[in-house]
mmCIF file of C-alpha atoms and ligand atoms in Angstrom:
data_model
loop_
_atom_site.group_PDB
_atom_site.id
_atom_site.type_symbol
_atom_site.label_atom_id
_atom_site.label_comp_id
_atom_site.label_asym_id
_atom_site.label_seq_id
_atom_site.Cartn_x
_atom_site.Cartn_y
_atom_site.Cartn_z
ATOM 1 C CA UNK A 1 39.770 -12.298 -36.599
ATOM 2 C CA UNK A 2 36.633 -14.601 -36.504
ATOM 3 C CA UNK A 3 37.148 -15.464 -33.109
ATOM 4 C CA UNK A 4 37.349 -11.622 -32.173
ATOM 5 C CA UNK A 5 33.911 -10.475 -33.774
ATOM 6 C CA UNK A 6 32.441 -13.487 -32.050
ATOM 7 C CA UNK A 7 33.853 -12.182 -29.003
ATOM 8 C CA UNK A 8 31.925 -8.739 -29.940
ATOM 9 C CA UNK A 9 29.205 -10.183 -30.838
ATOM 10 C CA UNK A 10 28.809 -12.273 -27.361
ATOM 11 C CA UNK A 11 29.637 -8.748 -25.717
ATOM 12 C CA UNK A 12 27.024 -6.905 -27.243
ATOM 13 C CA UNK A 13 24.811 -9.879 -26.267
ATOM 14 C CA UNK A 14 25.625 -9.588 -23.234
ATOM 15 C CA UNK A 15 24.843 -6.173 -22.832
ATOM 16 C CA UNK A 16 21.700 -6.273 -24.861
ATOM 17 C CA UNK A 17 20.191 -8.745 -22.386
ATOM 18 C CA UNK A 18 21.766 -6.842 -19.244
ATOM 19 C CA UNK A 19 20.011 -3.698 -20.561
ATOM 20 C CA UNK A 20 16.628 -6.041 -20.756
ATOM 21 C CA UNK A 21 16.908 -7.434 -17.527
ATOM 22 C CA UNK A 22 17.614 -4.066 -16.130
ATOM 23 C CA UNK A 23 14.489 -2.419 -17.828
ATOM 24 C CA UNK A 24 12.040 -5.047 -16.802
ATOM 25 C CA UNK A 25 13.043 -4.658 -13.326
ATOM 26 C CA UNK A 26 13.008 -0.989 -13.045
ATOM 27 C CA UNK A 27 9.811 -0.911 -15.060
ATOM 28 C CA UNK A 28 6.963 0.082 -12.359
ATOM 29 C CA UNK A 29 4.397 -2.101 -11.338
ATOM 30 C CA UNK A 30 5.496 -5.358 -12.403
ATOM 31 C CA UNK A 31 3.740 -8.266 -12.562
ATOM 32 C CA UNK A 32 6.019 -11.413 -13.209
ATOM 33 C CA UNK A 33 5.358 -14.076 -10.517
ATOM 34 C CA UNK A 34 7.967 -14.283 -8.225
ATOM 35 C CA UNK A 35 10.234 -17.256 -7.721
ATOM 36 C CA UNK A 36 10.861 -19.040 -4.152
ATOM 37 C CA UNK A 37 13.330 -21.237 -2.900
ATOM 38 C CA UNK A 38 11.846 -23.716 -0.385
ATOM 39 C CA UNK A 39 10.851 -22.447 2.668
ATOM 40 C CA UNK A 40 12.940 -23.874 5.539
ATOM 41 C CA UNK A 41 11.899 -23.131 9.727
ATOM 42 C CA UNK A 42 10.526 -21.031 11.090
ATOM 43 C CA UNK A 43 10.765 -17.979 14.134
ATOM 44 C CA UNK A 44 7.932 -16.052 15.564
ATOM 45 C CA UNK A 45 8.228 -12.065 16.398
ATOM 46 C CA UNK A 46 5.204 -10.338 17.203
ATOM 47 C CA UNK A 47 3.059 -6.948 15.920
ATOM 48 C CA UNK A 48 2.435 -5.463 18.747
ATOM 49 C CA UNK A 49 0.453 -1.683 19.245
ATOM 50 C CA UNK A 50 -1.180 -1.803 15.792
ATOM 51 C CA UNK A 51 -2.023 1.943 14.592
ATOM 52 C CA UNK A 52 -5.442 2.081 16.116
ATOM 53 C CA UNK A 53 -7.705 4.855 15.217
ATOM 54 C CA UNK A 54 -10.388 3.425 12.947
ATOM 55 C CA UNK A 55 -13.507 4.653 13.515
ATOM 56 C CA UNK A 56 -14.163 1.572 16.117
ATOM 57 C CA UNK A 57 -11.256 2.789 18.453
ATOM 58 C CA UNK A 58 -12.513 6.319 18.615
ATOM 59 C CA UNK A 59 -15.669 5.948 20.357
ATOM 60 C CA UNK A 60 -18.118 4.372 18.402
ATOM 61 C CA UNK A 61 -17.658 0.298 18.481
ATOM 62 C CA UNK A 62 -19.576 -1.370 15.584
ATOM 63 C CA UNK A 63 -21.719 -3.981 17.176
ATOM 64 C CA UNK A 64 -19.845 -7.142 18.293
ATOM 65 C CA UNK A 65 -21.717 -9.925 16.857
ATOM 66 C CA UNK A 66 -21.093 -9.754 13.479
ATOM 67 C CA UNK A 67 -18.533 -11.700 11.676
ATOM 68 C CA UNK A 68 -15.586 -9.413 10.916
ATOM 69 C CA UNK A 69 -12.984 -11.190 9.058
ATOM 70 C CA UNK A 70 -11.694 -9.101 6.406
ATOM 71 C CA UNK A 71 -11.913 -12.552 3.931
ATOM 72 C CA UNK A 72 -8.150 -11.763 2.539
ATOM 73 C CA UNK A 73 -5.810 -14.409 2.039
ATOM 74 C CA UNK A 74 -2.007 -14.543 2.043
ATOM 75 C CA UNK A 75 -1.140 -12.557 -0.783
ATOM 76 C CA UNK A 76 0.868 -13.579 -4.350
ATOM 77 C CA UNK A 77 4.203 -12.488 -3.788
ATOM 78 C CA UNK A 78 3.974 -10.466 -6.874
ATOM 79 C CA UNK A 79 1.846 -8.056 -4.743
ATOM 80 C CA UNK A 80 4.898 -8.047 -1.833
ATOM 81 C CA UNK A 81 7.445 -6.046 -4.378
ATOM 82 C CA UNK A 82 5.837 -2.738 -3.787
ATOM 83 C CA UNK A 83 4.016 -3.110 -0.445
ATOM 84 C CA UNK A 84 5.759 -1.511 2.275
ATOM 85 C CA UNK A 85 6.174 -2.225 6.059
ATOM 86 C CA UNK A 86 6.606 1.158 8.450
ATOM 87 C CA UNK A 87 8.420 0.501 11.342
ATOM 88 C CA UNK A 88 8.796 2.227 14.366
ATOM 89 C CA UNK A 89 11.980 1.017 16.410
ATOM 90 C CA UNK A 90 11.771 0.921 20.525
ATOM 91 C CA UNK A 91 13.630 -0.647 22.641
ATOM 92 C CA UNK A 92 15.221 -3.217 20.303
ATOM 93 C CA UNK A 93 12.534 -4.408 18.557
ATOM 94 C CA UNK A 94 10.636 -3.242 15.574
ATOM 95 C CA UNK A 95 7.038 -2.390 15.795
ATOM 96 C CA UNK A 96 5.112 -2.618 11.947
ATOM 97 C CA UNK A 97 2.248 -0.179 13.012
ATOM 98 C CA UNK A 98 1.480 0.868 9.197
ATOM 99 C CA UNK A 99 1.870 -0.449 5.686
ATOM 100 C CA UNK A 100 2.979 1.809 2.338
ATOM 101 C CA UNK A 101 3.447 1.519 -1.473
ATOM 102 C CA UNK A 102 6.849 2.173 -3.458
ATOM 103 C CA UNK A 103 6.302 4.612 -5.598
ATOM 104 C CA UNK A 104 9.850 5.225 -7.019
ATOM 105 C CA UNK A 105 13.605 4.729 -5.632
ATOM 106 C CA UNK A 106 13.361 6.928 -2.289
ATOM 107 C CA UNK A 107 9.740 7.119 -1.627
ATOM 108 C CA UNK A 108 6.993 5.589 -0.243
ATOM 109 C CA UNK A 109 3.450 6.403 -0.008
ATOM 110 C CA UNK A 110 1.259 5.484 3.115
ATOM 111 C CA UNK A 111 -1.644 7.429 5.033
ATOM 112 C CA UNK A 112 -1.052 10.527 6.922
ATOM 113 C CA UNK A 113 -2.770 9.476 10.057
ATOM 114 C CA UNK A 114 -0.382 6.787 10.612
ATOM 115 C CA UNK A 115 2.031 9.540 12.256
ATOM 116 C CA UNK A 116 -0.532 10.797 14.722
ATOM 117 C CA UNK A 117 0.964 8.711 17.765
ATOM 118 C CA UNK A 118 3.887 7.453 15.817
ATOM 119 C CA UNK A 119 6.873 8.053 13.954
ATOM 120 C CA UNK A 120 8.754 6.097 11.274
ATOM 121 C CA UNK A 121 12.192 5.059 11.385
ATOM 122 C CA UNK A 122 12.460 2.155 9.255
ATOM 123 C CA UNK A 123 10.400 0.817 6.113
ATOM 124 C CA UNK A 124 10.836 -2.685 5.130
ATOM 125 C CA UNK A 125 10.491 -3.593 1.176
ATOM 126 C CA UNK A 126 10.402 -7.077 0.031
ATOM 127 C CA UNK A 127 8.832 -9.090 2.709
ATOM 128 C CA UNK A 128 6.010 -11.431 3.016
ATOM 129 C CA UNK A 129 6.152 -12.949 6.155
ATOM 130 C CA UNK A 130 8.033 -10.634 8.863
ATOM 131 C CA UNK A 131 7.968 -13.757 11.556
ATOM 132 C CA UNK A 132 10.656 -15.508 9.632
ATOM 133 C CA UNK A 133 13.127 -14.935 8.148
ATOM 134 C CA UNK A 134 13.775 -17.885 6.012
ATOM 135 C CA UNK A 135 11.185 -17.935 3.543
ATOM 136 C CA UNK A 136 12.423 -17.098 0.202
ATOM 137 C CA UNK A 137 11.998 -13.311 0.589
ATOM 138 C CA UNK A 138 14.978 -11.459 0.453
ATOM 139 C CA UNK A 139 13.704 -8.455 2.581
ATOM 140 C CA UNK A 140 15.814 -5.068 2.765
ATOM 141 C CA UNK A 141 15.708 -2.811 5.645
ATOM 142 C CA UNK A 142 15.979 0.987 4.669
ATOM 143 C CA UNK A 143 16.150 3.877 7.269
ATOM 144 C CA UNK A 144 13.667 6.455 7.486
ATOM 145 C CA UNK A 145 14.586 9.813 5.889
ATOM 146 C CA UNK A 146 12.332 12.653 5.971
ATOM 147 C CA UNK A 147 8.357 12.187 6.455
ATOM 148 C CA UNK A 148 6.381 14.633 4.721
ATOM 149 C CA UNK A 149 2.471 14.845 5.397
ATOM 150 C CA UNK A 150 -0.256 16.080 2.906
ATOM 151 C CA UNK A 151 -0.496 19.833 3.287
ATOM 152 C CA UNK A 152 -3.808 19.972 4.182
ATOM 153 C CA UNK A 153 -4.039 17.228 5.827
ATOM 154 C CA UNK A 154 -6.008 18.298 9.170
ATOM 155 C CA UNK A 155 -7.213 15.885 11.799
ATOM 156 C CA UNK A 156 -9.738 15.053 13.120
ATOM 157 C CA UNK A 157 -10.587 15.240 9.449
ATOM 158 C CA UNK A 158 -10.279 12.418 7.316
ATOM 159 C CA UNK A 159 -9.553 14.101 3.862
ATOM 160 C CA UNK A 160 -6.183 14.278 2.695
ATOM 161 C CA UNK A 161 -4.854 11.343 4.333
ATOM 162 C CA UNK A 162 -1.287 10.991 2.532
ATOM 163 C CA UNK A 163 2.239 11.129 3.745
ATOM 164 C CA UNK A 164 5.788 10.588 1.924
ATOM 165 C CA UNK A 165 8.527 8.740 3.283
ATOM 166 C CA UNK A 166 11.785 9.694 1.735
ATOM 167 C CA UNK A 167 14.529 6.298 2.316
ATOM 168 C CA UNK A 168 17.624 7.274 3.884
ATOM 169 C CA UNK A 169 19.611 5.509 0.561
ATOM 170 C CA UNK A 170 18.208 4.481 -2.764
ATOM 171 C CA UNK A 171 15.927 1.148 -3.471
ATOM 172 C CA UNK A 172 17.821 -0.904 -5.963
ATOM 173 C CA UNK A 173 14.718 -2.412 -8.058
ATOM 174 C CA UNK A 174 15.190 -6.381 -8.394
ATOM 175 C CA UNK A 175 12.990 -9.321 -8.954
ATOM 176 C CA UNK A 176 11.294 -8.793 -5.169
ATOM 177 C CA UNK A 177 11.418 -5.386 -4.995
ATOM 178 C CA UNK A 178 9.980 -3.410 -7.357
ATOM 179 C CA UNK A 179 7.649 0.269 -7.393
ATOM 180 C CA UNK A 180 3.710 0.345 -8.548
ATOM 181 C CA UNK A 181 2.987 2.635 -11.142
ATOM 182 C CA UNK A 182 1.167 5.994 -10.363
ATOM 183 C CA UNK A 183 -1.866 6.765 -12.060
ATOM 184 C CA UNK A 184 -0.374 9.608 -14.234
ATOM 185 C CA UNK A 185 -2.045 11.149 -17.232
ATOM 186 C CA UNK A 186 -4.855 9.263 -18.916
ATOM 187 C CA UNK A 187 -4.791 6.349 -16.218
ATOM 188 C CA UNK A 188 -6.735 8.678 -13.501
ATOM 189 C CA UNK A 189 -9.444 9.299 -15.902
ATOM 190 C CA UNK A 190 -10.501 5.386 -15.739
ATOM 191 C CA UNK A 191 -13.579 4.720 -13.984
ATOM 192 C CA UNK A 192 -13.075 2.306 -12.011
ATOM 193 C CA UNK A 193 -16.279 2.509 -10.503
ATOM 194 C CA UNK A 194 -17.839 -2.184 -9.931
ATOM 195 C CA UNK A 195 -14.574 -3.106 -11.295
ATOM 196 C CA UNK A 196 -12.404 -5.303 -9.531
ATOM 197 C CA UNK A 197 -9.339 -3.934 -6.846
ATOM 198 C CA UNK A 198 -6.687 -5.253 -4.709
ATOM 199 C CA UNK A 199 -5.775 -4.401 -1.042
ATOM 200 C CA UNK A 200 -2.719 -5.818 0.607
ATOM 201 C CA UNK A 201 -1.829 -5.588 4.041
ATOM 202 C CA UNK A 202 -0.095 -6.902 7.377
ATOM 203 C CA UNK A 203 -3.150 -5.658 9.266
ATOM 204 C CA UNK A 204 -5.478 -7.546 11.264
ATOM 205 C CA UNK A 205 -7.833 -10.611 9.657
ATOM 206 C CA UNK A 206 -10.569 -9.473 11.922
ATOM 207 C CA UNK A 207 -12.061 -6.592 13.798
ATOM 208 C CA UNK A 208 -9.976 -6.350 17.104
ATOM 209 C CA UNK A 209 -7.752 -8.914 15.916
ATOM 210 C CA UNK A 210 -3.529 -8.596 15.777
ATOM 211 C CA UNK A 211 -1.784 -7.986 12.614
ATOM 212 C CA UNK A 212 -1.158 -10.926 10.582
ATOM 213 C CA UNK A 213 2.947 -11.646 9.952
ATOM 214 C CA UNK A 214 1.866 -12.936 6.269
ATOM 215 C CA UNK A 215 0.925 -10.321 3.535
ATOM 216 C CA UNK A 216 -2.896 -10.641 2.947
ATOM 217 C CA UNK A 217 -4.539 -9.767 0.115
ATOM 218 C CA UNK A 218 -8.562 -9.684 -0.697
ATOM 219 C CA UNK A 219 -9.944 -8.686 -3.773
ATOM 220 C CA UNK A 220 -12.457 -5.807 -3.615
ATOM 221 C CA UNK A 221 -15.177 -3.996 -5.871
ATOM 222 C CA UNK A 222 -14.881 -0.199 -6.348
ATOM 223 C CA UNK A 223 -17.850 1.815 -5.384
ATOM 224 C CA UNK A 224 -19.004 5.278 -6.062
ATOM 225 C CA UNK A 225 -18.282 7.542 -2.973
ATOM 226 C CA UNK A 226 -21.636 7.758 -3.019
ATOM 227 C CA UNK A 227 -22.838 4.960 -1.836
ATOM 228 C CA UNK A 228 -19.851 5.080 1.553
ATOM 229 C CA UNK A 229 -21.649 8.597 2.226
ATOM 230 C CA UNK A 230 -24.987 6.937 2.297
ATOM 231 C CA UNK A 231 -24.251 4.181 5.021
ATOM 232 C CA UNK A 232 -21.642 7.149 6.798
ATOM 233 C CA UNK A 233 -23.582 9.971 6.989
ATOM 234 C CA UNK A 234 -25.889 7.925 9.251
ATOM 235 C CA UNK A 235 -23.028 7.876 11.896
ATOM 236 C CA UNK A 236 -22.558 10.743 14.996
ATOM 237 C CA UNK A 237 -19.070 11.082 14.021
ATOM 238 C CA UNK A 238 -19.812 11.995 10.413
ATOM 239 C CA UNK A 239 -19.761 15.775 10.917
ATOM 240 C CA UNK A 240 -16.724 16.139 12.903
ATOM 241 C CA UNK A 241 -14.809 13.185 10.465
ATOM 242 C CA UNK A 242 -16.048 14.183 7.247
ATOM 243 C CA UNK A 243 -17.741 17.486 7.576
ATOM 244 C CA UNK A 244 -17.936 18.407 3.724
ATOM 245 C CA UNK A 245 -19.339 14.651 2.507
ATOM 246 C CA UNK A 246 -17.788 11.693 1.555
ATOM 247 C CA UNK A 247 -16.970 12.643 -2.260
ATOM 248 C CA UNK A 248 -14.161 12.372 -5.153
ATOM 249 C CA UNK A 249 -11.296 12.727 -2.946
ATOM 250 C CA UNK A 250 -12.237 9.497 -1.288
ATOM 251 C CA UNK A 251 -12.294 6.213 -2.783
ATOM 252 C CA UNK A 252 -15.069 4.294 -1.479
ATOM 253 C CA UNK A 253 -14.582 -0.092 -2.032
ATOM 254 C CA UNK A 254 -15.775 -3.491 -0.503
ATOM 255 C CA UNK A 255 -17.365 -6.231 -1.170
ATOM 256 C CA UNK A 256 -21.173 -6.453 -2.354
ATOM 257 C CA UNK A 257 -21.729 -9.146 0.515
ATOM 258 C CA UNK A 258 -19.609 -7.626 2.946
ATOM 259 C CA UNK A 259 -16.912 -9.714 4.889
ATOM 260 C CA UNK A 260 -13.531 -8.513 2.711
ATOM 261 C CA UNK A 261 -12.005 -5.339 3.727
ATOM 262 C CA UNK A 262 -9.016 -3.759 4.892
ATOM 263 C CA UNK A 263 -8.610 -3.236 9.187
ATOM 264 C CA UNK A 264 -6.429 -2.360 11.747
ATOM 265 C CA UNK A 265 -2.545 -2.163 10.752
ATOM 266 C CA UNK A 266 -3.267 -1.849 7.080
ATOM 267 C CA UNK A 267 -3.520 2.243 6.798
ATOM 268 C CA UNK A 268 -1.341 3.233 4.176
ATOM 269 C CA UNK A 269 -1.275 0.348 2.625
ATOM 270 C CA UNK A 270 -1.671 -0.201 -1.587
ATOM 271 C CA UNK A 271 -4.955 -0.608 -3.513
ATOM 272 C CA UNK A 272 -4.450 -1.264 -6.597
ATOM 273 C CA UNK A 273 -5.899 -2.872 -10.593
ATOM 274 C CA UNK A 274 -4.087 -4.255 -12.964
ATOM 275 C CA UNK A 275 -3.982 -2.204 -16.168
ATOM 276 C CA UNK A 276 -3.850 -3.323 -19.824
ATOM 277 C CA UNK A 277 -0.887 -3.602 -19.905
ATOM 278 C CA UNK A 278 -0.489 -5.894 -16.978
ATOM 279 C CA UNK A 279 0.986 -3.419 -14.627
ATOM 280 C CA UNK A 280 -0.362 -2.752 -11.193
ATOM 281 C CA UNK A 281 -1.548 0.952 -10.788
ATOM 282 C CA UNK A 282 -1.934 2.348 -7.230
ATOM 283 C CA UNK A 283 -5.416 4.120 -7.418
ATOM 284 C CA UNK A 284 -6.086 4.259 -3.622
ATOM 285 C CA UNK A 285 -4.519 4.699 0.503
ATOM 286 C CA UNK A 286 -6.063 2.644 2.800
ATOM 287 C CA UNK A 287 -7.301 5.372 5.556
ATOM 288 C CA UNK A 288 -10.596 4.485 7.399
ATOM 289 C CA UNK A 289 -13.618 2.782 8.012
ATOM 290 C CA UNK A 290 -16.246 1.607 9.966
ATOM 291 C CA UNK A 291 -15.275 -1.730 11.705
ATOM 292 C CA UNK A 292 -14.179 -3.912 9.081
ATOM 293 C CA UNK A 293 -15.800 -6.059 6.226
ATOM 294 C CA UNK A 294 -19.225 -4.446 7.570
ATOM 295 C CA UNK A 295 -21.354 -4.582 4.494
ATOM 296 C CA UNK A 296 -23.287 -1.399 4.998
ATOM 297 C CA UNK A 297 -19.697 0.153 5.627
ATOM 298 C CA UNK A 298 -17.300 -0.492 3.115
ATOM 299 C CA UNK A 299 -13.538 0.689 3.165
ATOM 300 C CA UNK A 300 -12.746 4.364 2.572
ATOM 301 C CA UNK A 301 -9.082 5.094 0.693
ATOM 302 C CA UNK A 302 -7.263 8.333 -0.386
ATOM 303 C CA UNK A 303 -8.536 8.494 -3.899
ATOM 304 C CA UNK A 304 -5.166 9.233 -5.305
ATOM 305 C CA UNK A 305 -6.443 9.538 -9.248
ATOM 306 C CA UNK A 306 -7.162 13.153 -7.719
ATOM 307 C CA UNK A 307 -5.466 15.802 -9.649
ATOM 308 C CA UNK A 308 -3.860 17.659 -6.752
ATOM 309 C CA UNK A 309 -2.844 14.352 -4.842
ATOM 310 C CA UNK A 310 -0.946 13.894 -8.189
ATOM 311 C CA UNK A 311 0.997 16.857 -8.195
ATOM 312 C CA UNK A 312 1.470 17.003 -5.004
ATOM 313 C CA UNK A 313 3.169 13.586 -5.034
ATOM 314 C CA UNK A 314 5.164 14.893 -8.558
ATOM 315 C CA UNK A 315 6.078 17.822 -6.375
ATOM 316 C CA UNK A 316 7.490 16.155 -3.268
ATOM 317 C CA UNK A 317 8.789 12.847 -4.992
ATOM 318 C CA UNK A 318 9.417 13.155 -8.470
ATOM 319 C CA UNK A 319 11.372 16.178 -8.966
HETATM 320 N N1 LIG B 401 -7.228 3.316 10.315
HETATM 321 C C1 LIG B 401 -6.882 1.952 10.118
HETATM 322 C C2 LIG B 401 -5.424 1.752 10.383
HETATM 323 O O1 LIG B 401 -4.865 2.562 11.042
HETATM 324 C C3 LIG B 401 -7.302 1.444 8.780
HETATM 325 C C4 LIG B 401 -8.700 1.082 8.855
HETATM 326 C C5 LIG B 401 -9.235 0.581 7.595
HETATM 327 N N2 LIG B 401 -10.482 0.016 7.986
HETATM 328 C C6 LIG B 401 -11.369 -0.497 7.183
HETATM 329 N N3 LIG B 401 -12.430 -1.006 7.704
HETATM 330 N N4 LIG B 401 -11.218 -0.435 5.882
HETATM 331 O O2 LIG B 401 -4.830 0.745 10.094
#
């Protein structure tokens, strides 16, 4: 008898702490460190053909003398369980031309424009550094659904540059995998505005540079959109790029100094804070800018805590 309700009890234990384990891991934007094993050889692969149509590969070239790193540095792996790799496979080899966010268990965010000269059929959750393949990260490979672009969305244009990826299968959440929360509700009403953000990227550490194979991450300050409409106004390609201003729908971040930014290879890609609550919150798509780390030209992102980006992201993803 004893030895049966013990046996309950150690069931209902078990289960109890299952059920916690499970919550924590499907719980968005998660911020428990990450545990590695050690980090044995290593085998190189290349990132070749980065997405490039920044500003600098469109006409205008920022001038060549000035130091461009984008001052990142490879990034916590707590930041690697909801940035995304987009792949394009040719010719046996994959080619990471654009990064995205996990939003939920089939989609991922990234930037519209990244589909211009490419198409997606493979996103890559988990990883850290794509060169190898033995350290610690247990990467997962998921085929590419559907792609669905903002609506409005109208190039040359630079507003409204979103796109959904819907996975071929469902994510299963786990300890490196592992969605950042939306900013739903209250959370888009949080100014933001000289308060500390994170980018994270496989894009390139300097203007003209390759991608790196390690996840970077630099720590940025939120601006007003003000001030990137200011330095971007003063450009030719102003008009034809952003012909009604630089305003809400874009959110404008850098560094005071200059010298940390996203670049080349890192459209799409996350920008996030960390809430009260510890949980990352994706307020931001990495879409343009003006060289990189440029201090007169800071970074400019989809502002997602827009309303309509919102729903339309409910609409497509969460329904
Ligand atoms: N359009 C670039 C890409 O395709 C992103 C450029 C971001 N540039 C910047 N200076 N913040 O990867």
């Amino acid at each position: 008898m004893a030895r049966r309700s013990l046996q309950r009890v150690a069931i209902a234990m078990a289960f109890v702490l299952l059920m916690i384990t499970q919550s924590r891991a499907q719980e968005c934007g998660d911020s428990t460190p990450v545990e590695v094993p050690l980090v044995f050889g290593l085998s190189r692969v290349s990132r070749s053909n980065l997405q490039k149509d920044s500003l600098a590969t469109v006409g205008i070239a920022p001038p060549e003398n000035v130091p461009e790193v984008v001052g990142g540095f490879p990034a916590r792996r707590v930041l690697a369980k909801y940035t995304a790799l987009v792949g394009e496979d040719s010719r046996g080899t994959t080619d990471w031309f654009c990064d995205g966010s996990l939003i939920n268990a089939l989609w991922i965010l990234t930037a519209a424009h990244c589909f211009q000269r490419r198409s997606a059929s493979v996103v890559r959750l988990g990883e850290h550094d794509y060169s190898t393949s033995s350290d610690g990260d247990r990467h997962e490979d998921f085929l590419v659904g559907e792609v669905v672009l903002h609506p409005e969305y109208l190039r040359p244009e630079s507003y409204h540059d979103l796109a959904l990826i819907k996975l071929g299968r469902r994510v299963v959440f786990n300890s490196h995998i592992n969605p950042v929360c939306l900013p739903w509700g209250r959370e888009a009403e949080r100014d933001l505005t000289g308060g500390a953000v994170v980018i994270t990227g496989w894009g390139a550490t300097e203007h003209g540079g390759s991608g790196s194979t390690v996840l970077q991450e630099v720590a940025l300050t939120a601006f007003p959109p003000s001030r990137c409409d200011q330095s971007y106004s003063t450009l030719p390609q102003y008009s034809r790029y952003w012909p009604r201003g630089i305003g809400n729908e874009t959110l404008c971040a850098g560094d005071p100094q200059g010298g940390k930014d996203a670049c080349q290879g890192d459209s799409g890609g996350p920008l996030v804070y960390l809430d009260e609550r510890k949980r990352y919150v994706l307020a931001g798509v990495v879409s343009s800018g003006y060289g990189c780390g440029l201090q007169e030209f800071p970074g400019l992102y989809a502002n997602l805590r827009q309303a309509p980006y919102l729903r339309w992201i409910k609409k497509v993803a969460f329904t």
